PDB file of C-alpha atoms and ligand atoms in Angstrom:
ATOM      1  CA  MET S   1      97.737  99.616  95.692  1.00 95.00           C
ATOM      2  CA  LYS S   2      96.449 102.542  97.618  1.00 97.00           C
ATOM      3  CA  VAL S   3      92.829 103.818  97.205  1.00 98.00           C
ATOM      4  CA  LEU S   4      91.835 107.186  98.579  1.00 98.00           C
ATOM      5  CA  GLY S   5      88.140 107.983  98.911  1.00 98.00           C
ATOM      6  CA  ILE S   6      87.339 111.660  99.586  1.00 98.00           C
ATOM      7  CA  MET S   7      83.666 112.189 101.322  1.00 98.00           C
ATOM      8  CA  GLY S   8      82.293 115.292 100.329  1.00 98.00           C
ATOM      9  CA  SER S   9      79.129 115.355 102.141  1.00 98.00           C
ATOM     10  CA  PRO S  10      78.542 116.852 105.352  1.00 98.00           C
ATOM     11  CA  ARG S  11      75.968 113.912 106.262  1.00 98.00           C
ATOM     12  CA  ILE S  12      77.753 111.091 107.965  1.00 98.00           C
ATOM     13  CA  LYS S  13      76.113 107.587 106.912  1.00 97.00           C
ATOM     14  CA  GLY S  14      73.995 109.903 104.314  1.00 98.00           C
ATOM     15  CA  ASN S  15      73.814 108.903 100.587  1.00 98.00           C
ATOM     16  CA  THR S  16      77.274 109.957  99.412  1.00 98.00           C
ATOM     17  CA  ASP S  17      78.776 108.159 102.526  1.00 98.00           C
ATOM     18  CA  LEU S  18      76.877 104.845 101.801  1.00 98.00           C
ATOM     19  CA  LEU S  19      77.997 104.928  98.143  1.00 98.00           C
ATOM     20  CA  LEU S  20      81.636 105.604  99.171  1.00 98.00           C
ATOM     21  CA  GLU S  21      81.856 102.914 101.723  1.00 98.00           C
ATOM     22  CA  GLU S  22      80.631 100.486  99.068  1.00 98.00           C
ATOM     23  CA  ALA S  23      82.962 101.675  96.397  1.00 98.00           C
ATOM     24  CA  LEU S  24      85.940 101.043  99.128  1.00 98.00           C
ATOM     25  CA  LYS S  25      84.780  97.884  99.813  1.00 98.00           C
ATOM     26  CA  GLY S  26      84.782  96.937  96.368  1.00 98.00           C
ATOM     27  CA  ALA S  27      88.323  98.296  96.155  1.00 98.00           C
ATOM     28  CA  LYS S  28      89.305  96.268  99.149  1.00 98.00           C
ATOM     29  CA  SER S  29      87.887  93.232  97.442  1.00 98.00           C
ATOM     30  CA  GLN S  30      90.413  93.680  94.891  1.00 97.00           C
ATOM     31  CA  GLY S  31      93.342  93.635  97.393  1.00 97.00           C
ATOM     32  CA  ALA S  32      93.534  97.414  97.979  1.00 98.00           C
ATOM     33  CA  GLU S  33      94.658  99.317 100.851  1.00 98.00           C
ATOM     34  CA  VAL S  34      91.633 101.908 101.244  1.00 98.00           C
ATOM     35  CA  GLU S  35      91.447 104.892 103.240  1.00 98.00           C
ATOM     36  CA  LYS S  36      88.632 107.609 103.530  1.00 98.00           C
ATOM     37  CA  ILE S  37      88.841 111.127 104.331  1.00 98.00           C
ATOM     38  CA  VAL S  38      85.797 113.038 105.578  1.00 98.00           C
ATOM     39  CA  VAL S  39      86.170 116.518 104.376  1.00 98.00           C
ATOM     40  CA  ASP S  40      83.798 118.183 106.613  1.00 98.00           C
ATOM     41  CA  LYS S  41      85.706 116.860 109.615  1.00 98.00           C
ATOM     42  CA  LEU S  42      88.968 118.797 108.508  1.00 98.00           C
ATOM     43  CA  LYS S  43      90.076 122.402 108.539  1.00 98.00           C
ATOM     44  CA  ILE S  44      90.517 123.234 104.927  1.00 98.00           C
ATOM     45  CA  SER S  45      90.451 127.152 104.106  1.00 98.00           C
ATOM     46  CA  PRO S  46      89.186 128.081 100.560  1.00 98.00           C
ATOM     47  CA  CYS S  47      92.008 129.103  98.223  1.00 98.00           C
ATOM     48  CA  LYS S  48      92.533 132.782  98.920  1.00 98.00           C
ATOM     49  CA  GLU S  49      94.669 133.607  96.052  1.00 98.00           C
ATOM     50  CA  TYR S  50      97.954 134.162  97.660  1.00 97.00           C
ATOM     51  CA  LEU S  51      99.625 132.436  94.728  1.00 95.00           C
ATOM     52  CA  GLY S  52     102.389 131.433  96.792  1.00 96.00           C
ATOM     53  CA  CYS S  53     102.029 128.234  94.975  1.00 97.00           C
ATOM     54  CA  PHE S  54     103.421 129.653  91.675  1.00 97.00           C
ATOM     55  CA  LYS S  55     106.852 130.176  93.407  1.00 97.00           C
ATOM     56  CA  ASP S  56     107.613 126.931  94.638  1.00 96.00           C
ATOM     57  CA  GLY S  57     104.300 124.550  94.158  1.00 96.00           C
ATOM     58  CA  ASN S  58     103.331 124.927  98.146  1.00 97.00           C
ATOM     59  CA  CYS S  59     100.457 126.316  99.512  1.00 98.00           C
ATOM     60  CA  VAL S  60     101.154 129.260 102.086  1.00 98.00           C
ATOM     61  CA  ILE S  61      98.173 128.303 104.325  1.00 98.00           C
ATOM     62  CA  ARG S  62      98.688 125.983 106.971  1.00 98.00           C
ATOM     63  CA  ASP S  63      95.749 123.650 107.854  1.00 98.00           C
ATOM     64  CA  ASP S  64      94.609 120.236 107.356  1.00 98.00           C
ATOM     65  CA  MET S  65      95.557 120.217 103.991  1.00 98.00           C
ATOM     66  CA  ASP S  66      98.975 120.006 104.573  1.00 98.00           C
ATOM     67  CA  ASP S  67      98.329 116.201 105.317  1.00 98.00           C
ATOM     68  CA  ILE S  68      95.838 115.890 102.307  1.00 98.00           C
ATOM     69  CA  TYR S  69      98.472 116.855  99.471  1.00 98.00           C
ATOM     70  CA  PRO S  70     100.814 113.680 100.459  1.00 97.00           C
ATOM     71  CA  LYS S  71      97.720 111.432 100.489  1.00 98.00           C
ATOM     72  CA  LEU S  72      96.446 112.695  96.876  1.00 97.00           C
ATOM     73  CA  LEU S  73      99.836 112.394  95.364  1.00 95.00           C
ATOM     74  CA  GLY S  74     100.515 108.914  96.948  1.00 95.00           C
ATOM     75  CA  ALA S  75      97.071 107.291  96.070  1.00 96.00           C
ATOM     76  CA  ASP S  76      96.756 104.923  93.106  1.00 96.00           C
ATOM     77  CA  VAL S  77      93.543 105.635  92.797  1.00 98.00           C
ATOM     78  CA  VAL S  78      91.527 108.590  93.963  1.00 98.00           C
ATOM     79  CA  ILE S  79      87.788 108.221  94.529  1.00 98.00           C
ATOM     80  CA  ILE S  80      85.787 111.648  95.021  1.00 99.00           C
ATOM     81  CA  ALA S  81      82.195 111.503  96.057  1.00 98.00           C
ATOM     82  CA  SER S  82      79.972 114.486  96.525  1.00 98.00           C
ATOM     83  CA  PRO S  83      76.145 115.289  96.780  1.00 98.00           C
ATOM     84  CA  MET S  84      75.024 117.716  94.209  1.00 98.00           C
ATOM     85  CA  PHE S  85      74.617 121.178  96.167  1.00 98.00           C
ATOM     86  CA  PHE S  86      73.403 123.703  93.572  1.00 98.00           C
ATOM     87  CA  TYR S  87      74.360 121.956  90.453  1.00 98.00           C
ATOM     88  CA  GLY S  88      78.087 121.485  91.903  1.00 98.00           C
ATOM     89  CA  VAL S  89      80.031 119.534  94.227  1.00 98.00           C
ATOM     90  CA  SER S  90      79.615 120.255  97.989  1.00 98.00           C
ATOM     91  CA  SER S  91      81.507 123.455  99.237  1.00 98.00           C
ATOM     92  CA  GLN S  92      83.450 120.905 101.389  1.00 98.00           C
ATOM     93  CA  ALA S  93      84.665 119.063  98.218  1.00 98.00           C
ATOM     94  CA  LYS S  94      85.377 122.345  96.496  1.00 98.00           C
ATOM     95  CA  ALA S  95      87.392 123.911  98.784  1.00 98.00           C
ATOM     96  CA  LEU S  96      89.911 120.734  98.891  1.00 98.00           C
ATOM     97  CA  ILE S  97      89.564 120.809  95.283  1.00 98.00           C
ATOM     98  CA  ASP S  98      90.329 124.665  94.875  1.00 98.00           C
ATOM     99  CA  ARG S  99      93.485 123.922  97.290  1.00 98.00           C
ATOM    100  CA  CYS S 100      94.897 121.743  94.778  1.00 98.00           C
ATOM    101  CA  GLN S 101      95.956 124.853  92.774  1.00 98.00           C
ATOM    102  CA  ALA S 102      98.974 124.185  94.184  1.00 98.00           C
ATOM    103  CA  LEU S 103      99.426 120.955  92.499  1.00 97.00           C
ATOM    104  CA  TRP S 104      98.000 122.653  89.419  1.00 96.00           C
ATOM    105  CA  ALA S 105     101.006 125.073  89.715  1.00 97.00           C
ATOM    106  CA  ARG S 106     103.529 122.373  90.056  1.00 95.00           C
ATOM    107  CA  LYS S 107     102.511 120.926  86.893  1.00 92.00           C
ATOM    108  CA  HIS S 108     101.662 123.876  84.968  1.00 94.00           C
ATOM    109  CA  ILE S 109     103.551 126.877  86.165  1.00 96.00           C
ATOM    110  CA  LEU S 110     106.699 125.339  87.374  1.00 96.00           C
ATOM    111  CA  LYS S 111     106.611 122.387  84.879  1.00 94.00           C
ATOM    112  CA  GLN S 112     107.285 119.474  87.249  1.00 92.00           C
ATOM    113  CA  SER S 113     106.117 116.050  86.725  1.00 85.00           C
ATOM    114  CA  LEU S 114     103.499 114.643  89.367  1.00 79.00           C
ATOM    115  CA  PRO S 115     104.318 111.228  90.529  1.00 71.00           C
ATOM    116  CA  ASN S 116     102.845 107.773  89.420  1.00 66.00           C
ATOM    117  CA  SER S 117     101.732 108.078  86.067  1.00 73.00           C
ATOM    118  CA  GLY S 118      98.594 105.758  85.180  1.00 91.00           C
ATOM    119  CA  ARG S 119      96.987 106.743  88.460  1.00 96.00           C
ATOM    120  CA  LYS S 120      93.093 106.463  88.167  1.00 97.00           C
ATOM    121  CA  GLY S 121      90.237 108.656  89.315  1.00 98.00           C
ATOM    122  CA  ALA S 122      86.682 108.108  90.109  1.00 98.00           C
ATOM    123  CA  PHE S 123      83.648 110.515  90.645  1.00 98.00           C
ATOM    124  CA  ILE S 124      80.472 109.254  92.800  1.00 98.00           C
ATOM    125  CA  ALA S 125      77.718 111.763  93.000  1.00 98.00           C
ATOM    126  CA  VAL S 126      74.162 111.787  94.230  1.00 98.00           C
ATOM    127  CA  GLY S 127      71.365 114.489  93.540  1.00 98.00           C
ATOM    128  CA  ALA S 128      67.753 114.741  94.494  1.00 98.00           C
ATOM    129  CA  THR S 129      66.297 115.568  91.209  1.00 97.00           C
ATOM    130  CA  LYS S 130      66.183 114.016  87.928  1.00 95.00           C
ATOM    131  CA  GLY S 131      67.417 116.443  85.174  1.00 93.00           C
ATOM    132  CA  LYS S 132      69.659 115.133  82.430  1.00 94.00           C
ATOM    133  CA  ARG S 133      72.308 118.130  82.851  1.00 96.00           C
ATOM    134  CA  LEU S 134      72.318 117.459  86.785  1.00 98.00           C
ATOM    135  CA  PHE S 135      75.931 116.400  86.765  1.00 98.00           C
ATOM    136  CA  GLU S 136      77.407 118.244  83.949  1.00 98.00           C
ATOM    137  CA  GLY S 137      78.912 121.154  86.066  1.00 98.00           C
ATOM    138  CA  ALA S 138      80.379 118.701  88.718  1.00 98.00           C
ATOM    139  CA  ILE S 139      81.836 116.496  86.224  1.00 98.00           C
ATOM    140  CA  LEU S 140      83.576 119.327  84.491  1.00 98.00           C
ATOM    141  CA  THR S 141      85.059 120.289  88.122  1.00 98.00           C
ATOM    142  CA  VAL S 142      86.200 116.710  88.918  1.00 98.00           C
ATOM    143  CA  LYS S 143      87.827 116.242  85.567  1.00 98.00           C
ATOM    144  CA  TYR S 144      89.760 119.572  86.008  1.00 98.00           C
ATOM    145  CA  PHE S 145      90.299 118.468  89.502  1.00 98.00           C
ATOM    146  CA  PHE S 146      91.722 115.075  88.331  1.00 97.00           C
ATOM    147  CA  GLU S 147      93.850 116.853  85.723  1.00 95.00           C
ATOM    148  CA  ALA S 148      95.663 119.173  88.316  1.00 95.00           C
ATOM    149  CA  ILE S 149      96.642 116.188  90.567  1.00 96.00           C
ATOM    150  CA  GLY S 150      97.795 113.820  87.594  1.00 94.00           C
ATOM    151  CA  VAL S 151      94.828 111.379  87.777  1.00 96.00           C
ATOM    152  CA  GLU S 152      92.981 110.072  84.702  1.00 96.00           C
ATOM    153  CA  TYR S 153      89.163 110.547  85.050  1.00 98.00           C
ATOM    154  CA  ALA S 154      88.525 106.888  84.751  1.00 98.00           C
ATOM    155  CA  ASP S 155      84.968 105.982  86.190  1.00 98.00           C
ATOM    156  CA  GLU S 156      81.883 107.410  87.516  1.00 98.00           C
ATOM    157  CA  LEU S 157      78.675 106.830  89.048  1.00 98.00           C
ATOM    158  CA  LEU S 158      75.775 109.492  88.868  1.00 98.00           C
ATOM    159  CA  ILE S 159      72.430 108.608  90.957  1.00 98.00           C
ATOM    160  CA  ARG S 160      69.429 110.719  90.598  1.00 98.00           C
ATOM    161  CA  GLY S 161      66.227 111.026  92.603  1.00 98.00           C
ATOM    162  CA  VAL S 162      67.838 110.451  96.111  1.00 98.00           C
ATOM    163  CA  ASP S 163      67.284 112.848  98.644  1.00 98.00           C
ATOM    164  CA  ALA S 164      66.737 111.759 102.365  1.00 97.00           C
ATOM    165  CA  ARG S 165      69.371 110.546 104.426  1.00 95.00           C
ATOM    166  CA  GLY S 166      70.040 106.968 103.828  1.00 94.00           C
ATOM    167  CA  GLU S 167      67.448 106.784 100.956  1.00 97.00           C
ATOM    168  CA  ILE S 168      70.229 105.406  98.744  1.00 98.00           C
ATOM    169  CA  LYS S 169      69.501 101.902 100.631  1.00 97.00           C
ATOM    170  CA  GLU S 170      66.199 101.860  98.812  1.00 97.00           C
ATOM    171  CA  HIS S 171      67.734 102.199  95.505  1.00 95.00           C
ATOM    172  CA  PRO S 172      67.307  99.138  93.364  1.00 94.00           C
ATOM    173  CA  ILE S 173      71.156  99.177  92.127  1.00 97.00           C
ATOM    174  CA  ALA S 174      73.053 102.210  93.417  1.00 98.00           C
ATOM    175  CA  LEU S 175      75.094 100.321  96.165  1.00 98.00           C
ATOM    176  CA  SER S 176      76.082  97.402  94.252  1.00 98.00           C
ATOM    177  CA  ASP S 177      76.897  99.471  91.303  1.00 98.00           C
ATOM    178  CA  ALA S 178      79.201 101.429  93.836  1.00 98.00           C
ATOM    179  CA  PHE S 179      80.655  98.213  94.901  1.00 98.00           C
ATOM    180  CA  GLU S 180      81.476  97.315  91.123  1.00 98.00           C
ATOM    181  CA  LEU S 181      82.819 100.677  90.577  1.00 98.00           C
ATOM    182  CA  GLY S 182      85.301  99.988  93.494  1.00 98.00           C
ATOM    183  CA  GLU S 183      86.358  96.589  92.065  1.00 98.00           C
ATOM    184  CA  ARG S 184      86.558  98.231  88.515  1.00 98.00           C
ATOM    185  CA  VAL S 185      88.814 100.839  89.230  1.00 98.00           C
ATOM    186  CA  VAL S 186      91.377  99.073  91.251  1.00 98.00           C
ATOM    187  CA  GLN S 187      91.358  96.364  88.230  1.00 97.00           C
ATOM    188  CA  ALA S 188      91.764  99.418  85.781  1.00 96.00           C
ATOM    189  CA  LYS S 189      94.921 100.658  87.558  1.00 95.00           C
ATOM    190  CA  LYS S 190      96.377  97.173  87.659  1.00 92.00           C
ATOM    191  CA  ALA S 191      96.007  96.858  83.817  1.00 90.00           C
TER     192      ALA S 191
HETATM  193  C1  LIG O 201      72.648 122.950 100.128  1.00 57.52           C
HETATM  194  C2  LIG O 201      71.976 121.576  99.082  1.00 57.52           C
HETATM  195  C3  LIG O 201      71.932 121.862  97.545  1.00 57.52           C
HETATM  196  C4  LIG O 201      71.174 121.018  97.110  1.00 57.52           C
HETATM  197  N1  LIG O 201      71.240 121.383  95.490  1.00 57.52           N
HETATM  198  C5  LIG O 201      71.026 120.013  94.625  1.00 57.52           C
HETATM  199  C6  LIG O 201      70.882 120.240  93.295  1.00 57.52           C
HETATM  200  O1  LIG O 201      71.116 121.355  92.721  1.00 57.52           O
HETATM  201  N2  LIG O 201      70.305 119.049  92.547  1.00 57.52           N
HETATM  202  C7  LIG O 201      70.082 118.080  93.241  1.00 57.52           C
HETATM  203  O2  LIG O 201      69.344 117.252  92.507  1.00 57.52           O
HETATM  204  N3  LIG O 201      69.610 118.033  94.714  1.00 57.52           N
HETATM  205  C8  LIG O 201      70.112 119.010  95.188  1.00 57.52           C
HETATM  206  N4  LIG O 201      70.284 118.751  96.685  1.00 57.52           N
HETATM  207  C9  LIG O 201      69.948 117.499  97.357  1.00 57.52           C
HETATM  208  C10 LIG O 201      71.029 116.582  97.486  1.00 57.52           C
HETATM  209  O3  LIG O 201      71.788 116.470  96.455  1.00 57.52           O
HETATM  210  C11 LIG O 201      70.373 115.142  98.161  1.00 57.52           C
HETATM  211  O4  LIG O 201      69.637 115.399  99.229  1.00 57.52           O
HETATM  212  C12 LIG O 201      71.478 114.301  98.237  1.00 57.52           C
HETATM  213  O5  LIG O 201      70.870 112.895  98.434  1.00 57.52           O
HETATM  214  C13 LIG O 201      72.195 114.600  99.481  1.00 57.52           C
HETATM  215  O6  LIG O 201      73.304 113.271  99.736  1.00 57.52           O
HETATM  216  P1  LIG O 201      73.852 113.198 100.989  1.00 57.52           P
HETATM  217  O7  LIG O 201      73.060 112.476 101.916  1.00 57.52           O
HETATM  218  O8  LIG O 201      75.277 112.506 100.852  1.00 57.52           O
HETATM  219  O9  LIG O 201      74.406 114.236 101.513  1.00 57.52           O
HETATM  220  C14 LIG O 201      70.667 119.957  97.533  1.00 57.52           C
HETATM  221  C15 LIG O 201      70.933 119.578  98.930  1.00 57.52           C
HETATM  222  C16 LIG O 201      71.359 120.402  99.705  1.00 57.52           C
HETATM  223  C17 LIG O 201      71.468 120.543 101.300  1.00 57.52           C
END
């Protein structure tokens, strides 16, 4: 069982990172092999709409996404974690997501089936404010991302009112909730 964690914040040991770490610990406690990628450390160009992927399902841009596509397709569980930036996911996370147009093209243009049906996905998000609709846009983005890579949107952890670096450690339940999400999503994949 392989779990891929996508860390979408530029802030190492920030709130997103700490939440994802806990989720991956939870996944590991259930016997999963876990890997975390820190998107901000990678060279990922935004999608340029060259649309080469419509011909053969492969992006024509050569950068660190070359290594990410097989990880996305090889994981049994994908957990994407992002801070809320202007009511969406971070631009780091969004660049990776947009480049998955190549996988979307395999499925929807070239009618290829993606591997490992029954794969699960989970979304972790954290924002500073407390608005009811804070996560709506990002949830839609992540649902569509998961659909493109052939993963079911199975779980989420959405934390409001956390702003300063590492402030999540003062939250009464967020980190334990993240651990439990990691456990749950692995159990869901096993079921
Ligand atoms: C560019 C930028 C945009 C932000 N936009 C929002 C927002 O729309 N809504 C919100 O609640 N918080 C917003 N925030 C606050 C972050 O979501 C918050 O500080 C979060 O805890 C950062 O998580 P991190 O430590 O993982 O980076 C924004 C922060 C930055 C830097």
